[in-house]
PDB file of C-alpha atoms in Angstrom:
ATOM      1  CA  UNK M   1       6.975  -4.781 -20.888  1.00 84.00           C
ATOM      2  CA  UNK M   2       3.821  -6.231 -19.693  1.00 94.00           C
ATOM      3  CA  UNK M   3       2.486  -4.957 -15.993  1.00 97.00           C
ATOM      4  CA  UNK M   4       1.319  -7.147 -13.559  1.00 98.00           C
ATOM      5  CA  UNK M   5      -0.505  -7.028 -10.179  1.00 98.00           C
ATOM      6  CA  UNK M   6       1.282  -7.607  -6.940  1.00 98.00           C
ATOM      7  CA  UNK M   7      -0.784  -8.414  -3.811  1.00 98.00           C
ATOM      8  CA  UNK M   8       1.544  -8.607  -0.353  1.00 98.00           C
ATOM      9  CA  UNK M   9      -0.823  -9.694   2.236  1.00 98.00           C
ATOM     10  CA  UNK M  10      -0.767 -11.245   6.086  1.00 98.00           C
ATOM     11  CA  UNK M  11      -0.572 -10.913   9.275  1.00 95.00           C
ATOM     12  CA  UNK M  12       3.661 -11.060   9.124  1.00 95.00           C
ATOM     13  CA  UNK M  13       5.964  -8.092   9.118  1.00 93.00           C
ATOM     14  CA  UNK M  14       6.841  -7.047   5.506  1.00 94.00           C
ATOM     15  CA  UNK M  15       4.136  -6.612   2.887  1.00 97.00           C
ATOM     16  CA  UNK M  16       5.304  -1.942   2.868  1.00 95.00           C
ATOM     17  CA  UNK M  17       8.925  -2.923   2.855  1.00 95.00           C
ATOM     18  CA  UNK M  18       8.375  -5.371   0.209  1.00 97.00           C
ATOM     19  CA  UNK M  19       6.298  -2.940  -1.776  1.00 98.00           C
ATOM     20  CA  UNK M  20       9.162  -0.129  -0.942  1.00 97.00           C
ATOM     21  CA  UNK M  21      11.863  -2.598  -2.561  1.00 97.00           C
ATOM     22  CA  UNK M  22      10.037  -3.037  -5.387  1.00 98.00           C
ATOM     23  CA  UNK M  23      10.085   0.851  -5.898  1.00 98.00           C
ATOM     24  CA  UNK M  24      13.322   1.608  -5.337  1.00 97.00           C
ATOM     25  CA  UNK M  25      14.183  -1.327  -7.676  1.00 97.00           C
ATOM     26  CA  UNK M  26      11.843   0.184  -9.890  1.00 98.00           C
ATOM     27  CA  UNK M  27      13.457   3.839  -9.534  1.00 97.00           C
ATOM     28  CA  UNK M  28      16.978   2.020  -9.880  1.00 97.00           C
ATOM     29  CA  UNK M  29      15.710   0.818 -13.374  1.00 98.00           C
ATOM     30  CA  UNK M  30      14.787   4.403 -14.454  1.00 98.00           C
ATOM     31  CA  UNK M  31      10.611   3.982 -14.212  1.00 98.00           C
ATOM     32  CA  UNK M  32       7.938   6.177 -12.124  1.00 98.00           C
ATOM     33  CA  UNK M  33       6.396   5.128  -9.155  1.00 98.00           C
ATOM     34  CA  UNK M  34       3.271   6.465  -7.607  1.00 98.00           C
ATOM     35  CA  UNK M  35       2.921   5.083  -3.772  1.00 98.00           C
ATOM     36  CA  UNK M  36      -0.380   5.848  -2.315  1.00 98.00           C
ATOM     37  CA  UNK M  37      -0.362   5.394   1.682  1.00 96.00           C
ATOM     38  CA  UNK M  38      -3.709   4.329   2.904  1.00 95.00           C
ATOM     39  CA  UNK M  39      -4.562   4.518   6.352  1.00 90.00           C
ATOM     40  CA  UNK M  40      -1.357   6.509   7.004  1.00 85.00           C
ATOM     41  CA  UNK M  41      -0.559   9.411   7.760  1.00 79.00           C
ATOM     42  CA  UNK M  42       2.799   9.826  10.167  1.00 79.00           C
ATOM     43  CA  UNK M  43       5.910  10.752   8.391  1.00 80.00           C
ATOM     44  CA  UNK M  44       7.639   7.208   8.585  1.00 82.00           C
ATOM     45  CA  UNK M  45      11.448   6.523   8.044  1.00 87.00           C
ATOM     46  CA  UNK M  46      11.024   5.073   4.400  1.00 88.00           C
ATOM     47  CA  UNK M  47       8.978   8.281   3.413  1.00 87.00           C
ATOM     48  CA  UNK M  48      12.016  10.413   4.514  1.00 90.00           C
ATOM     49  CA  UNK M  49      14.261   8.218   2.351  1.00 92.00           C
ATOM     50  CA  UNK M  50      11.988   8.289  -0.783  1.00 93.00           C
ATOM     51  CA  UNK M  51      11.879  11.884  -0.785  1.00 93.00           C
ATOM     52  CA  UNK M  52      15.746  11.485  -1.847  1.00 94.00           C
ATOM     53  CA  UNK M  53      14.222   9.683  -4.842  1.00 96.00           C
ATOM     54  CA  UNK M  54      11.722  12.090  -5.340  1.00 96.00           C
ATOM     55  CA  UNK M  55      12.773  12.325  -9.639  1.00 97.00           C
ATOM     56  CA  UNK M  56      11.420   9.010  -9.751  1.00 98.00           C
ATOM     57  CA  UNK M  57       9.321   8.185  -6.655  1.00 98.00           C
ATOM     58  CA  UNK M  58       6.037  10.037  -5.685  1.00 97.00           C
ATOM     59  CA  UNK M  59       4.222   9.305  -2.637  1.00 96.00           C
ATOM     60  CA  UNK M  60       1.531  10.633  -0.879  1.00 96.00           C
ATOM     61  CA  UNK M  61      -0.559   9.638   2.561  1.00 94.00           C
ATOM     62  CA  UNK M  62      -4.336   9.293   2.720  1.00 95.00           C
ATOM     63  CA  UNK M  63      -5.321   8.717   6.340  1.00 89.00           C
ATOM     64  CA  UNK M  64      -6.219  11.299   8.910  1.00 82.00           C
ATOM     65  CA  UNK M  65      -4.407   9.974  12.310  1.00 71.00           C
ATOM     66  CA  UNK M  66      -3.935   6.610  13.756  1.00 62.00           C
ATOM     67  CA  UNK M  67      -7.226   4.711  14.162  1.00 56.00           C
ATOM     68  CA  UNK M  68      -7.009   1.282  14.025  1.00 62.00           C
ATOM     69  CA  UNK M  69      -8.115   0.263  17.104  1.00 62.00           C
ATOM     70  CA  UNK M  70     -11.344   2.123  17.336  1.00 67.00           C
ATOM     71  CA  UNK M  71     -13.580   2.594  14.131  1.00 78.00           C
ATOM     72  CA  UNK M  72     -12.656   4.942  11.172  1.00 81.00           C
ATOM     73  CA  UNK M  73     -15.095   8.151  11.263  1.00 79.00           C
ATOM     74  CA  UNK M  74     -15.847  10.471   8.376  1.00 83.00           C
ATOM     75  CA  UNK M  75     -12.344  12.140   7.758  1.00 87.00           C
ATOM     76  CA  UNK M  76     -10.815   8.700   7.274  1.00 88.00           C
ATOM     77  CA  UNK M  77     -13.564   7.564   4.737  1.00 90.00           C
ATOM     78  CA  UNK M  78     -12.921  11.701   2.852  1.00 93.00           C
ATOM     79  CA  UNK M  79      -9.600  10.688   2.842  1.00 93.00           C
ATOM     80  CA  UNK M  80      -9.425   7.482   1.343  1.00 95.00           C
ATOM     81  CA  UNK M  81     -12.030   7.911  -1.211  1.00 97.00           C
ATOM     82  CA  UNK M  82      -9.642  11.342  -2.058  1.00 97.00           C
ATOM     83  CA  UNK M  83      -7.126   8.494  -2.817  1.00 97.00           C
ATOM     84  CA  UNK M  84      -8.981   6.579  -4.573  1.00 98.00           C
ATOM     85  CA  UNK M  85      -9.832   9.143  -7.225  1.00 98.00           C
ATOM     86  CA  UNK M  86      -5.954  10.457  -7.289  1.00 98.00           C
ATOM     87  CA  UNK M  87      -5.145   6.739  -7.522  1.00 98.00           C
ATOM     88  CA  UNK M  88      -7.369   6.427 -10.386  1.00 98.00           C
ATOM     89  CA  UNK M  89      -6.287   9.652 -12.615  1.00 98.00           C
ATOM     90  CA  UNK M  90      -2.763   8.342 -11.720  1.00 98.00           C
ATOM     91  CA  UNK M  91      -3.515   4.546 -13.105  1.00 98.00           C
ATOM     92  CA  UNK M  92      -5.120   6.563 -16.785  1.00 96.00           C
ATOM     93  CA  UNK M  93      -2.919   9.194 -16.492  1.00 97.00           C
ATOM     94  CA  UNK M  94       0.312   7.494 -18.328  1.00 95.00           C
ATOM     95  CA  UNK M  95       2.748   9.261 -16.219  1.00 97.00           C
ATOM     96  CA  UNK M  96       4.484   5.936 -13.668  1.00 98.00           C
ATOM     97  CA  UNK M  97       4.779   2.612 -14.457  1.00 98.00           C
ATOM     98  CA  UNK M  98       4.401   1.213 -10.789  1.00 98.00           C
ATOM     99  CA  UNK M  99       1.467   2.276  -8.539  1.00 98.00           C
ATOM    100  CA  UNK M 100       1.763   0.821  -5.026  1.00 98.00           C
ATOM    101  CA  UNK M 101      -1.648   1.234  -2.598  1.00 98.00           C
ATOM    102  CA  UNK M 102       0.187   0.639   0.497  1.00 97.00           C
ATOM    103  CA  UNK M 103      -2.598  -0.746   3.297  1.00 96.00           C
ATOM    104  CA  UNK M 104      -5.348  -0.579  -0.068  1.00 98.00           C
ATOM    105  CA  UNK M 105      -6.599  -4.492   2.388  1.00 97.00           C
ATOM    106  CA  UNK M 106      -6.682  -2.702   5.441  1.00 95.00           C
ATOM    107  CA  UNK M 107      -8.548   0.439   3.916  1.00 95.00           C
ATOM    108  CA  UNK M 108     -10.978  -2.375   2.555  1.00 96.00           C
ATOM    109  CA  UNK M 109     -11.387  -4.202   5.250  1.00 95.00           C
ATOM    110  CA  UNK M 110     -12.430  -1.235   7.567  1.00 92.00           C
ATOM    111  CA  UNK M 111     -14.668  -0.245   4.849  1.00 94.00           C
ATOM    112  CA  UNK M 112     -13.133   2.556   3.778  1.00 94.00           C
ATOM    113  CA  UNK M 113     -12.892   1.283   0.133  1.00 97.00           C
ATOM    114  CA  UNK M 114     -14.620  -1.699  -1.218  1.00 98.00           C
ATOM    115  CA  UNK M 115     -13.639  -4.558  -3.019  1.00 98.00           C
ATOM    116  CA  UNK M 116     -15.326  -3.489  -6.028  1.00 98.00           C
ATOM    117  CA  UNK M 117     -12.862  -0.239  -5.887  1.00 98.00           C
ATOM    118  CA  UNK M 118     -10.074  -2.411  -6.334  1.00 98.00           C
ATOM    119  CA  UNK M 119     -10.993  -4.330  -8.899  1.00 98.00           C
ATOM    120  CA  UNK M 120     -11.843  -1.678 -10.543  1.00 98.00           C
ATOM    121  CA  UNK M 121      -8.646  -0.302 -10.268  1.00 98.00           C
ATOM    122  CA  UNK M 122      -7.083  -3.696 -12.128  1.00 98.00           C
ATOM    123  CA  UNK M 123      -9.693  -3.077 -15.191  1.00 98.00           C
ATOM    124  CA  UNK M 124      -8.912   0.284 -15.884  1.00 97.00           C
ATOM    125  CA  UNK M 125      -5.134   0.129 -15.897  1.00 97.00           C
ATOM    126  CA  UNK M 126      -3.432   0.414 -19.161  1.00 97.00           C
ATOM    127  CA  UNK M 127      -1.385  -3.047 -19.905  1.00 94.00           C
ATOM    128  CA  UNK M 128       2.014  -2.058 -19.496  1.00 96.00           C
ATOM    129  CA  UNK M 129       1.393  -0.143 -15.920  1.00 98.00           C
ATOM    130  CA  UNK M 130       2.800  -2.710 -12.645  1.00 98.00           C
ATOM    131  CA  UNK M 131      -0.113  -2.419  -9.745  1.00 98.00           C
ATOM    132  CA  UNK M 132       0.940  -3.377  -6.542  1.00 98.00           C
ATOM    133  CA  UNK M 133      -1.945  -3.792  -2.835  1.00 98.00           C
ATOM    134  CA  UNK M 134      -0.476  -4.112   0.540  1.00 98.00           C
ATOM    135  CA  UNK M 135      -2.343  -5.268   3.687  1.00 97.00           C
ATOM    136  CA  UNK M 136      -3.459  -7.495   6.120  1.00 96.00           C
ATOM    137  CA  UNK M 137      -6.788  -9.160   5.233  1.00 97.00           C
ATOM    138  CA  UNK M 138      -6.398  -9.422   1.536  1.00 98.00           C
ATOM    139  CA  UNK M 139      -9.954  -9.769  -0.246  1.00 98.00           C
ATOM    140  CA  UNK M 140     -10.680 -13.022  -1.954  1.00 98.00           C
ATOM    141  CA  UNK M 141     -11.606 -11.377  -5.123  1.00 98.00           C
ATOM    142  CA  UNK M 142      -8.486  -9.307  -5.418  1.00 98.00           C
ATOM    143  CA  UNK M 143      -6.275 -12.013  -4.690  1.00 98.00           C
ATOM    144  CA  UNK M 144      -8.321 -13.975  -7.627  1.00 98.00           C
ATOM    145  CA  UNK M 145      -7.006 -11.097  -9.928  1.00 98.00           C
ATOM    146  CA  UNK M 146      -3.970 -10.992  -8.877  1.00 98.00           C
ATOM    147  CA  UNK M 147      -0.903 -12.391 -10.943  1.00 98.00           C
ATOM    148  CA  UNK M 148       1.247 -12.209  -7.852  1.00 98.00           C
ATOM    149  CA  UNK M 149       0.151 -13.230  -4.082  1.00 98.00           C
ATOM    150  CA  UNK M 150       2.379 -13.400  -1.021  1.00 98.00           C
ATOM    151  CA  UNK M 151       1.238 -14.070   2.748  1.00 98.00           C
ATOM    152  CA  UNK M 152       3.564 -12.926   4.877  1.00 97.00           C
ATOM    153  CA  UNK M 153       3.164 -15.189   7.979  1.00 95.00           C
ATOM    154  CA  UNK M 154       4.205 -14.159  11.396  1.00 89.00           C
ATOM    155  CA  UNK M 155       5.983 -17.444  12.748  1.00 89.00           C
ATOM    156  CA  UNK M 156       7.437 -15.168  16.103  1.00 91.00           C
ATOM    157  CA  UNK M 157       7.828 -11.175  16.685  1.00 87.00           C
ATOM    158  CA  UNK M 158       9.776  -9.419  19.494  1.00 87.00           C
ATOM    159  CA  UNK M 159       6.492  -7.244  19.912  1.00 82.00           C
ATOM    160  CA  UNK M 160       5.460 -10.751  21.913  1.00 84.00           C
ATOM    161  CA  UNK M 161       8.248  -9.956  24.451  1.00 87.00           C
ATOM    162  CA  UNK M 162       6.993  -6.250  24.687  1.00 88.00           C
ATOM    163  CA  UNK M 163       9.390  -4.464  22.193  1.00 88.00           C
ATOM    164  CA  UNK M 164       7.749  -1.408  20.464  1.00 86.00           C
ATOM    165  CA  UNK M 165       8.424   0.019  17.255  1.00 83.00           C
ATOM    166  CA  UNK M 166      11.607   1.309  16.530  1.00 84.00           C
ATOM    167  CA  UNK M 167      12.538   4.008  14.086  1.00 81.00           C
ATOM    168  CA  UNK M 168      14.535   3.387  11.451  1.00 81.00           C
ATOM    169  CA  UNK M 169      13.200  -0.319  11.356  1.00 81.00           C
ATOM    170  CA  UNK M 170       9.224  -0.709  12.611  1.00 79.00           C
ATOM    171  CA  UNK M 171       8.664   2.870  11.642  1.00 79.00           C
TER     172      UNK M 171
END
């Protein structure tokens, strides 16, 4: 089966559950999925419900608190680019057939990673291996690569009217 790449970007709500779909549809089918949390690293509802997949499903956080609104220091930067190389070995590795870099945009467009990481990523996977980027702010040059591309567009939010995150559905 050939292996395409996936990029969910946009400002709307739904480019990680997308990407989580796609794994446990994935999982359902009998392949291997490697999901590599950028930016993250807070034990979320869907990461307590892939651990019950965890025969088919790996996935692993690379972000050192919540800092998106102030400026990434030095531990977010170690731990991205400590993502980036276990993303890599994972892509020439052989071992899954779908990697997901969940928030790979958002780790890009803080300047964590670079375009040029990404793209790089696309090269060197083998043909058969799925590749999937999440987040907001998308760069041109991936989405160019990209077989796949979906904005998700925020048309109207209850976190207008005040409502916070809620486990089990935000979180």
């Amino acid at each position: 089966m050939d292996g395409y790449v996936h990029v969910y970007t946009g400002n709307g709500k739904g480019k990680t559950t997308a990407a989580i779909g796609l794994a446990l549809r994935a999982a359902g089918a009998g392949l291997k999925v490697f999901i590599a949390q950028f930016v993250k690293s807070e034990e979320y509802s869907e990461i307590n419900a892939l651990k019950r997949f965890s025969d088919l499903i790996t996935c692993r956080q690379y972000g050192s608190g919540c800092w998106i609104y102030k400026e990434p220091g030095s531990d977010d930067v170690l731990c991205a680019r400590n993502g980036l190389e276990d993303v890599r070995r994972i892509i020439t590795g052989g071992q899954y057939d779908v990697v997901i870099l969940d928030e790979a945009n958002i780790a890009t467009h803080y300047g964590l990673l670079s375009a040029d990481d990404l793209v790089g990523l696309i090269d060197m996977r083998p043909a058969g291996l799925e590749l999937v980027f999440t987040g907001r702010y998308a760069h041109p040059r991936l989405i160019e690569r990209a077989d796949l591309c979906t904005e998700m567009r925020e048309i109207k939010h209850y976190y207008q009217k005040g409502v916070l995150a809620r486990n089990g559905i935000e979180r």
